[in-house]
PDB file of C-alpha atoms in Angstrom:
ATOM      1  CA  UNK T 300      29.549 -11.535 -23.889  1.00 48.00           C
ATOM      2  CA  UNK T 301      29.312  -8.688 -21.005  1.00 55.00           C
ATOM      3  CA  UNK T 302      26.495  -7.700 -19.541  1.00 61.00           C
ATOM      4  CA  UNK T 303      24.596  -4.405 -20.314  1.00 69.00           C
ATOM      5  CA  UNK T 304      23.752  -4.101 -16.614  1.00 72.00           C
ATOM      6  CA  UNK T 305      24.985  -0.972 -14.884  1.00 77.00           C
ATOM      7  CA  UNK T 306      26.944  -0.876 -11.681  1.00 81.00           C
ATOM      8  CA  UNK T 307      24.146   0.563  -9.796  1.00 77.00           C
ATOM      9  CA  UNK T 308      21.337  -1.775 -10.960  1.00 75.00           C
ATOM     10  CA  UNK T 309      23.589  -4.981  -9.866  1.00 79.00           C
ATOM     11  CA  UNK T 310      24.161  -3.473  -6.422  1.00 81.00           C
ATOM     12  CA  UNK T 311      20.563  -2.665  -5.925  1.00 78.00           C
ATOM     13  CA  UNK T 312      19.634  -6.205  -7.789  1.00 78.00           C
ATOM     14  CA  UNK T 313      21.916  -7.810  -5.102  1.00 83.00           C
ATOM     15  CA  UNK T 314      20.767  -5.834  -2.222  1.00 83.00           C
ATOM     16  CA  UNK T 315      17.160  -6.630  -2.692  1.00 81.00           C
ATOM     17  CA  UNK T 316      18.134 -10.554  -3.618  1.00 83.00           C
ATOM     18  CA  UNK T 317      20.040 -10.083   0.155  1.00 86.00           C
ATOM     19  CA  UNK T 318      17.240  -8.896   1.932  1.00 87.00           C
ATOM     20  CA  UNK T 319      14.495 -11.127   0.327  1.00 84.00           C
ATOM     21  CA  UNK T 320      16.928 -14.191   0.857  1.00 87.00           C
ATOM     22  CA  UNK T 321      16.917 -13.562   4.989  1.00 86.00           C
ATOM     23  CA  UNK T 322      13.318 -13.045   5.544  1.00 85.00           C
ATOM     24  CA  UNK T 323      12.626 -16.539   3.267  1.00 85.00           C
ATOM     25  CA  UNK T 324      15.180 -17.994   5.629  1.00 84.00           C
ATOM     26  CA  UNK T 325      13.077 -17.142   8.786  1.00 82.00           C
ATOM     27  CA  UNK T 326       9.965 -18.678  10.011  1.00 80.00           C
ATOM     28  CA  UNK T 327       7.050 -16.680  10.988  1.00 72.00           C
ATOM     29  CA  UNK T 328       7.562 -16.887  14.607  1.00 64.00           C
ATOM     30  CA  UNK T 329      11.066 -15.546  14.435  1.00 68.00           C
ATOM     31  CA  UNK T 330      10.130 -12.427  12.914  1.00 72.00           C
ATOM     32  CA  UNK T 331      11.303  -9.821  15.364  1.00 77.00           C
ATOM     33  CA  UNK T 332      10.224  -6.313  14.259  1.00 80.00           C
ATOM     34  CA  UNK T 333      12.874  -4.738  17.032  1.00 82.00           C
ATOM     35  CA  UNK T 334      15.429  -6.507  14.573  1.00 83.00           C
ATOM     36  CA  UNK T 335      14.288  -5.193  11.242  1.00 87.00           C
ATOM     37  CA  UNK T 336      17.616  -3.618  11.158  1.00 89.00           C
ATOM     38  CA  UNK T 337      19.765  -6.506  11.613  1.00 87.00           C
ATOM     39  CA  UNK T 338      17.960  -7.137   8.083  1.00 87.00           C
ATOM     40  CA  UNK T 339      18.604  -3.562   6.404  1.00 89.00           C
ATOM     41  CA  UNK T 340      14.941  -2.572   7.139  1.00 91.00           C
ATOM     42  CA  UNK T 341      14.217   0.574   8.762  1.00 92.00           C
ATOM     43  CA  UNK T 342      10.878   1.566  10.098  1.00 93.00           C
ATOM     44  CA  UNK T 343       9.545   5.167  10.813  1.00 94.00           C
ATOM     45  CA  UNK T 344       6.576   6.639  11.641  1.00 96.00           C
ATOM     46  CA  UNK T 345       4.228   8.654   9.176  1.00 98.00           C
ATOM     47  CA  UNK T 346       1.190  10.488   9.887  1.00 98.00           C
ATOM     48  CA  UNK T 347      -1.548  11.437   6.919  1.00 97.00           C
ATOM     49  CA  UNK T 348      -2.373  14.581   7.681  1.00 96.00           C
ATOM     50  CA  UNK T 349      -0.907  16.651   4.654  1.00 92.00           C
ATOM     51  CA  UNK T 350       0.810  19.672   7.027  1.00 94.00           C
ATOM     52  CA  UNK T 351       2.870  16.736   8.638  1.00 96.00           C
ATOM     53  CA  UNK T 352       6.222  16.396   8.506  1.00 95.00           C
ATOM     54  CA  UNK T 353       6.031  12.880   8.435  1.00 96.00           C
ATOM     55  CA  UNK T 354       3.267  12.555   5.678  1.00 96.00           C
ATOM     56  CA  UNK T 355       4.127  10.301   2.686  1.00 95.00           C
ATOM     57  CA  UNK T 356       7.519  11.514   0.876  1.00 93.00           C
ATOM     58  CA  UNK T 357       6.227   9.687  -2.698  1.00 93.00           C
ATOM     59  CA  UNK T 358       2.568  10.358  -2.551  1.00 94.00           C
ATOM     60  CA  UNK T 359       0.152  12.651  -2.217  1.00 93.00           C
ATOM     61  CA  UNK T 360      -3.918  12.639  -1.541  1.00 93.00           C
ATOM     62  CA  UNK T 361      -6.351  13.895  -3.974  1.00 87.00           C
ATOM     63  CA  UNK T 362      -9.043  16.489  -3.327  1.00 86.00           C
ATOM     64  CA  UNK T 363     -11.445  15.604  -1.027  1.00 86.00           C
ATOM     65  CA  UNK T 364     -14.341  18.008  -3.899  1.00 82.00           C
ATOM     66  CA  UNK T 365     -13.016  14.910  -6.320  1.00 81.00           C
ATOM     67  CA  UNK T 366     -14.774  12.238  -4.041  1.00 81.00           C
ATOM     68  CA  UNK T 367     -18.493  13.246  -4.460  1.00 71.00           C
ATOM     69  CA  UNK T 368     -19.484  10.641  -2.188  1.00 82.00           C
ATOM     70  CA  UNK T 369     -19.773  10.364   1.870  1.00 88.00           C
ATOM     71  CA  UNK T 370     -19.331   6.975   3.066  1.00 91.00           C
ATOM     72  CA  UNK T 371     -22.932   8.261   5.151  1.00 91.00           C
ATOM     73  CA  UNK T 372     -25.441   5.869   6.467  1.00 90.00           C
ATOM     74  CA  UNK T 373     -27.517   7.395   3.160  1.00 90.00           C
ATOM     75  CA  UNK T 374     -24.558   5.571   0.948  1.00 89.00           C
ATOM     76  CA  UNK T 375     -24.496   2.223   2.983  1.00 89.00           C
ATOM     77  CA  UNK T 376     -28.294   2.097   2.359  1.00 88.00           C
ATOM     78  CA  UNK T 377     -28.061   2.312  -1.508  1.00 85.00           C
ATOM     79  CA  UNK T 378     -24.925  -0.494  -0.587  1.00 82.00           C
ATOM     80  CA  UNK T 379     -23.692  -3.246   1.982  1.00 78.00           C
ATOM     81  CA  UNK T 380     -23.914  -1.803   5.099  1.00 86.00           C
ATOM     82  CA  UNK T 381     -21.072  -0.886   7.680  1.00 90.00           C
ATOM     83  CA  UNK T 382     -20.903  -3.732  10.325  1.00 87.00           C
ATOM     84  CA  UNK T 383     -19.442  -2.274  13.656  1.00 89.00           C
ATOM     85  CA  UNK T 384     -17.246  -5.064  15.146  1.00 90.00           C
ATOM     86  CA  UNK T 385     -19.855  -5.569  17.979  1.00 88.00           C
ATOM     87  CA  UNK T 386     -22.839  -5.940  16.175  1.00 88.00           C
ATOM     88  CA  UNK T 387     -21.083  -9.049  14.071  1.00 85.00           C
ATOM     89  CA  UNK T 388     -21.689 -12.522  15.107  1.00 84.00           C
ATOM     90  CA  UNK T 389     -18.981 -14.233  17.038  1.00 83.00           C
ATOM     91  CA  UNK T 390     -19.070 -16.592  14.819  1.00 81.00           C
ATOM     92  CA  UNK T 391     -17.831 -14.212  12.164  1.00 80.00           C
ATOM     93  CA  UNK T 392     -15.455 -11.854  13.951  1.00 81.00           C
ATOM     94  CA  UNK T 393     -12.227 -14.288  13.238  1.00 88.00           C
ATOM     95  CA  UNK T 394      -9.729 -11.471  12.304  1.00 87.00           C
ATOM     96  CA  UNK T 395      -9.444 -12.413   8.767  1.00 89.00           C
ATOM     97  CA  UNK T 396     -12.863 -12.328   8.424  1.00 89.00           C
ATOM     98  CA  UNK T 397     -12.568  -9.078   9.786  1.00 88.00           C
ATOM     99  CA  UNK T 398      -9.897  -7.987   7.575  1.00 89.00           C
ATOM    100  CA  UNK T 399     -11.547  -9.129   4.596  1.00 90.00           C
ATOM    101  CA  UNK T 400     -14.601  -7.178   5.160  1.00 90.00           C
ATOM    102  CA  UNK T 401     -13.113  -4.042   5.366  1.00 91.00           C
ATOM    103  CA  UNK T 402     -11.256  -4.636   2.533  1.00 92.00           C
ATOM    104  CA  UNK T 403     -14.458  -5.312   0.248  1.00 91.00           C
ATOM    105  CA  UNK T 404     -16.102  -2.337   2.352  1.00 93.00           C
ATOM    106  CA  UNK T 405     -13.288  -0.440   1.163  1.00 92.00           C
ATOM    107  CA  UNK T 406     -13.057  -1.637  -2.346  1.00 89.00           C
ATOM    108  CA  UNK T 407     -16.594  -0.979  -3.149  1.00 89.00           C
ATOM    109  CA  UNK T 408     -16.357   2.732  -1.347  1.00 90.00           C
ATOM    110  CA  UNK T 409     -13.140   3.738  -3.658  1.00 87.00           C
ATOM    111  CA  UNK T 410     -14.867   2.252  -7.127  1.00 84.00           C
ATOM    112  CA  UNK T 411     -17.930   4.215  -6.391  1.00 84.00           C
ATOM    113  CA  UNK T 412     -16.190   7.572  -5.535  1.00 82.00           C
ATOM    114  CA  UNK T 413     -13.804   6.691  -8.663  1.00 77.00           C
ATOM    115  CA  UNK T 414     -16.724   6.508 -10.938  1.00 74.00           C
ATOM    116  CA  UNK T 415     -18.782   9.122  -9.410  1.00 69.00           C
ATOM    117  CA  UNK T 416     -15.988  11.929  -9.354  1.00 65.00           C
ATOM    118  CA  UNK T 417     -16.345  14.894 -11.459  1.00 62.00           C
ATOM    119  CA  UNK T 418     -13.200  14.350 -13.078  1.00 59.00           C
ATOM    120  CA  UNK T 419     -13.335  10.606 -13.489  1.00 55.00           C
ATOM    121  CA  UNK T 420     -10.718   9.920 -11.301  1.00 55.00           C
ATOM    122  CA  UNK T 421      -9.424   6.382 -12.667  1.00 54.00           C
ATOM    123  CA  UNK T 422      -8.983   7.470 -16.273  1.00 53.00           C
ATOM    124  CA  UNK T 423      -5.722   8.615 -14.835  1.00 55.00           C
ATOM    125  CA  UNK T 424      -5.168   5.675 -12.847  1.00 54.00           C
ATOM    126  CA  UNK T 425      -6.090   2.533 -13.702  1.00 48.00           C
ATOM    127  CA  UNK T 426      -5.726   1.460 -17.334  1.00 46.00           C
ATOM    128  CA  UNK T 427      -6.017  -2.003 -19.196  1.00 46.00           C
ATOM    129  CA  UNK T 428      -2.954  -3.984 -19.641  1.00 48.00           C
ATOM    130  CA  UNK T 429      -3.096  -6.634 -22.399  1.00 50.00           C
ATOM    131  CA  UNK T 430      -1.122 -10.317 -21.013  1.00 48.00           C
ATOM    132  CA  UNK T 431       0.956 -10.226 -23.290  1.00 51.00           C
ATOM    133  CA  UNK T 432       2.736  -6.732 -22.803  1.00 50.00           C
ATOM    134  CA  UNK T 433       4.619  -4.764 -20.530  1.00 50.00           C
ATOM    135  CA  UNK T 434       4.070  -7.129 -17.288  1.00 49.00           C
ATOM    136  CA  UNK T 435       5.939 -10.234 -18.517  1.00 47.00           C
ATOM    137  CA  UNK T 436       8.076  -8.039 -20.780  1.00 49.00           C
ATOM    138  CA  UNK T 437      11.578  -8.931 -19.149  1.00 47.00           C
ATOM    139  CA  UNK T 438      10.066 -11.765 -16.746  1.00 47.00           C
ATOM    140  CA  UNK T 439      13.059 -14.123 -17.418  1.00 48.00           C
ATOM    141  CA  UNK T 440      12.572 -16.001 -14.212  1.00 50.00           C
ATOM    142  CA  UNK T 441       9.526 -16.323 -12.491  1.00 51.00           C
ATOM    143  CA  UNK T 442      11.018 -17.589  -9.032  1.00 52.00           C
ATOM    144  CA  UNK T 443      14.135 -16.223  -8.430  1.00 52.00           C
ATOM    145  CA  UNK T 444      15.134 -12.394  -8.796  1.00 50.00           C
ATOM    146  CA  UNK T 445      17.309 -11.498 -11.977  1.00 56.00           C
ATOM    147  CA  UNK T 446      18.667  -8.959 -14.181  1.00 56.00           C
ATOM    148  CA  UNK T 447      15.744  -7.889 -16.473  1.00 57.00           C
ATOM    149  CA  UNK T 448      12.854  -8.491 -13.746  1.00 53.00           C
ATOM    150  CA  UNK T 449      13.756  -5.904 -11.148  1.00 54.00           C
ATOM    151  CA  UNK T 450      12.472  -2.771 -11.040  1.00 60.00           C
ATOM    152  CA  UNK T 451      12.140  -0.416  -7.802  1.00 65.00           C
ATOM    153  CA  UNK T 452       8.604   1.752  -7.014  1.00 76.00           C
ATOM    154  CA  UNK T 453       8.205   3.427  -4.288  1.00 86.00           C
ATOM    155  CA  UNK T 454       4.701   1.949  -2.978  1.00 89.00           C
ATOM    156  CA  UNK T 455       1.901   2.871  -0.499  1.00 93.00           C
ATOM    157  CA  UNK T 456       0.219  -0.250   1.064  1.00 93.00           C
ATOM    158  CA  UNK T 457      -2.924  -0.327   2.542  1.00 94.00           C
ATOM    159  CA  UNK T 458      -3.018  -2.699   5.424  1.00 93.00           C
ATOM    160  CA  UNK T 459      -6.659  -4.033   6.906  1.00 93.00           C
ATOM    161  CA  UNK T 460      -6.212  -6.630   9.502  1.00 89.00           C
ATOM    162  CA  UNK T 461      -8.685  -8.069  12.689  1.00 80.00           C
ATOM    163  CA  UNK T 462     -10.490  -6.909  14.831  1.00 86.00           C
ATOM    164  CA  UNK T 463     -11.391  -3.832  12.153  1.00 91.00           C
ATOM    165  CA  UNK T 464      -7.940  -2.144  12.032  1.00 94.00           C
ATOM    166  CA  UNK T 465      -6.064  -1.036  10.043  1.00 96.00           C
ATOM    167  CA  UNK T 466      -2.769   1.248   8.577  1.00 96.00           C
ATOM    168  CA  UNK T 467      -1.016   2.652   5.601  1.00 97.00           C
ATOM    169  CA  UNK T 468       2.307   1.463   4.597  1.00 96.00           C
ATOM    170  CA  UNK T 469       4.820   3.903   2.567  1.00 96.00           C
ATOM    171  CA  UNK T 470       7.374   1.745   1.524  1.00 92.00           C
ATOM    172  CA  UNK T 471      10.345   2.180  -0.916  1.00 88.00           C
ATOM    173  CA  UNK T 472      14.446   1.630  -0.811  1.00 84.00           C
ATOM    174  CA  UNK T 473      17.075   3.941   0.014  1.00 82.00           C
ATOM    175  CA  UNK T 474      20.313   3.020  -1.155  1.00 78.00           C
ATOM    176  CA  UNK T 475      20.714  -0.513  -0.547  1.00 80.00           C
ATOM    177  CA  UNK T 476      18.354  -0.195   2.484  1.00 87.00           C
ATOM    178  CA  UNK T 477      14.377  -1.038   2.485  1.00 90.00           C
ATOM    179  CA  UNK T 478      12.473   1.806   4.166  1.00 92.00           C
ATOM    180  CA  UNK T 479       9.010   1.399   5.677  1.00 93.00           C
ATOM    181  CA  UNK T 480       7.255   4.342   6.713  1.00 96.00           C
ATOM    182  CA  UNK T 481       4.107   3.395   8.723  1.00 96.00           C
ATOM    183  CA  UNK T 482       1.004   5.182  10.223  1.00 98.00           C
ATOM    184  CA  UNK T 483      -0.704   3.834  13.686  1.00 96.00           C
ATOM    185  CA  UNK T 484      -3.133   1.263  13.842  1.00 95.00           C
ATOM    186  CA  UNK T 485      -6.531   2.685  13.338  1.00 97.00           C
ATOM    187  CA  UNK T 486      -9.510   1.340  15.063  1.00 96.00           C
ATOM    188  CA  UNK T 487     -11.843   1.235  12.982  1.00 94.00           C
ATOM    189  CA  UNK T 488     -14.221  -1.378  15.045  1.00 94.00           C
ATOM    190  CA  UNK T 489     -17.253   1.827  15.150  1.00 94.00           C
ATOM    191  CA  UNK T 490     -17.418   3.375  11.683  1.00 94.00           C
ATOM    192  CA  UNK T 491     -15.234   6.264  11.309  1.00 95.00           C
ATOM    193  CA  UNK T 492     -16.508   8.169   7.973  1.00 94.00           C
ATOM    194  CA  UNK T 493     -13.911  10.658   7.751  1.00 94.00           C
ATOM    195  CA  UNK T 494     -11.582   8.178   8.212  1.00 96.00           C
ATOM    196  CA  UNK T 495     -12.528   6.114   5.628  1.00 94.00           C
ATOM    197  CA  UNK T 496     -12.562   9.477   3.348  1.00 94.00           C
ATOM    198  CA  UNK T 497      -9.147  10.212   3.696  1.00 96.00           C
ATOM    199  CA  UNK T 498      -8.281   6.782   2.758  1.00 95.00           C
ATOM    200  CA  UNK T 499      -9.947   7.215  -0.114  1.00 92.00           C
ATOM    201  CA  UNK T 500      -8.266  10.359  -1.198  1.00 92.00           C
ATOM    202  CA  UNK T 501      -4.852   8.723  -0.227  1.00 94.00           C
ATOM    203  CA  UNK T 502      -5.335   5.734  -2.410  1.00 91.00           C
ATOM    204  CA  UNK T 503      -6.985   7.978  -5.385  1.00 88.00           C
ATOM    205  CA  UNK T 504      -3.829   9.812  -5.268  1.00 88.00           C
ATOM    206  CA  UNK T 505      -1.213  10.489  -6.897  1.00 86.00           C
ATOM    207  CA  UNK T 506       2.942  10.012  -6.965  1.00 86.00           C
ATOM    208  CA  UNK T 507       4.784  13.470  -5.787  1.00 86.00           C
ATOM    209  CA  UNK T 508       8.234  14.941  -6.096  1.00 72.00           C
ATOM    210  CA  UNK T 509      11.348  12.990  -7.665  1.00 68.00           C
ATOM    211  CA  UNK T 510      10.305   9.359  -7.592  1.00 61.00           C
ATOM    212  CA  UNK T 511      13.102   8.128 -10.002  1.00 60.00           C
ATOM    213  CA  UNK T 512      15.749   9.060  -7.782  1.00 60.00           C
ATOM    214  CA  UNK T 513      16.691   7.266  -4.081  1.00 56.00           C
ATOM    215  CA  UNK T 514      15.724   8.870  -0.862  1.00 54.00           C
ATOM    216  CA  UNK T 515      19.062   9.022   1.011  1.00 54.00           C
ATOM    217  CA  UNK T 516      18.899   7.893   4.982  1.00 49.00           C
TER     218      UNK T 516
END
């Protein structure tokens, strides 16, 4: 019986099998990021400020009117508090204990901006997903990638990491090639509230331009 997969989708089925097969096959410590080439990765810079030239190619932020809450010292009174990397205990400043925090700092600041916007912003968004539907429609193998189980979004990553830093990731293939698109490293040790805004109108977002067809290197 032949298969009803397309040219295309086998080529970028085996190209992403290709490139998930040689970073398995490395350990941690061998992970050169001045060779992400030598593994069909590419890595640019981006920059979130929207008249960039380098901002996101996939996404784009949402008003900042929508988000109808400051991440103030009046909202981390009503809330758990911003910890400043020197005022945490040494005991606690292990950087993924670090990285953790901001991510729960950040989790609660997005939900309550979400549900406090005018316009409700996760109605578009976020919706429920019974088990049993489309994300194990297809999922014919659970450990090894296969015809029926691929399919290619272009993502933006949020990335929180010790000592209180962090970056966003825009990452999506071109071709047969994995692109990764990557702001600095922002300190984020003292509280930055605008900062912290902007991330939240980046992640509240929404997708831009022609996101079903490859960007070409």
């Amino acid at each position: 019986m032949s298969s009803c997969e397309s040219p295309h989708h086998k080529e970028l089925r085996d190209a992403l099998c290709a490139i998930k097969k040689d970073i398995e096959g490395l350990e941690p410590y061998q992970f050169d990021y001045s060779q992400l080439k030598t593994h069909n990765i590419y890595a640019s810079l981006m920059d979130l400020n929207e008249s960039s030239s380098i901002k996101p190619r996939f996404f784009m932020p949402c008003d900042a009117s929508l988000l109808l809450i400051n991440p103030d010292a009046t909202y981390d009174q009503t809330r758990s508090a911003y910890n400043e990397f020197d005022s945490i205990s040494p005991d606690f400043g292990r950087p993924i204990y670090c990285a953790r925090w901001m991510i729960s700092y950040f989790s609660y600041y997005i939900v309550a901006s979400a549900i406090h916007s005018k316009d409700f912003i996760l109605d578009e968004l976020w919706s429920g997903v019974s088990t049993s539907d489309e994300p194990w429609r297809g999922l014919w193998e659970d450990e090894y990638l296969e015809y029926g189980t691929i399919k290619a979004h272009q993502v933006l990553l949020f990335s929180f990491m010790g000592p209180q830093h962090a970056r966003v990731i825009e990452a999506y293939l071109s071709g047969t090639s994995f692109i990764m698109r990557t702001t600095p490293l922002f300190d984020l040790r003292k509280k930055d509230e605008a900062l912290v805004k902007t991330f939240g109108q980046w992640y509240l977002g929404e997708l831009t331009g022609n996101t079903k067809q490859l960007w070409k290197l």
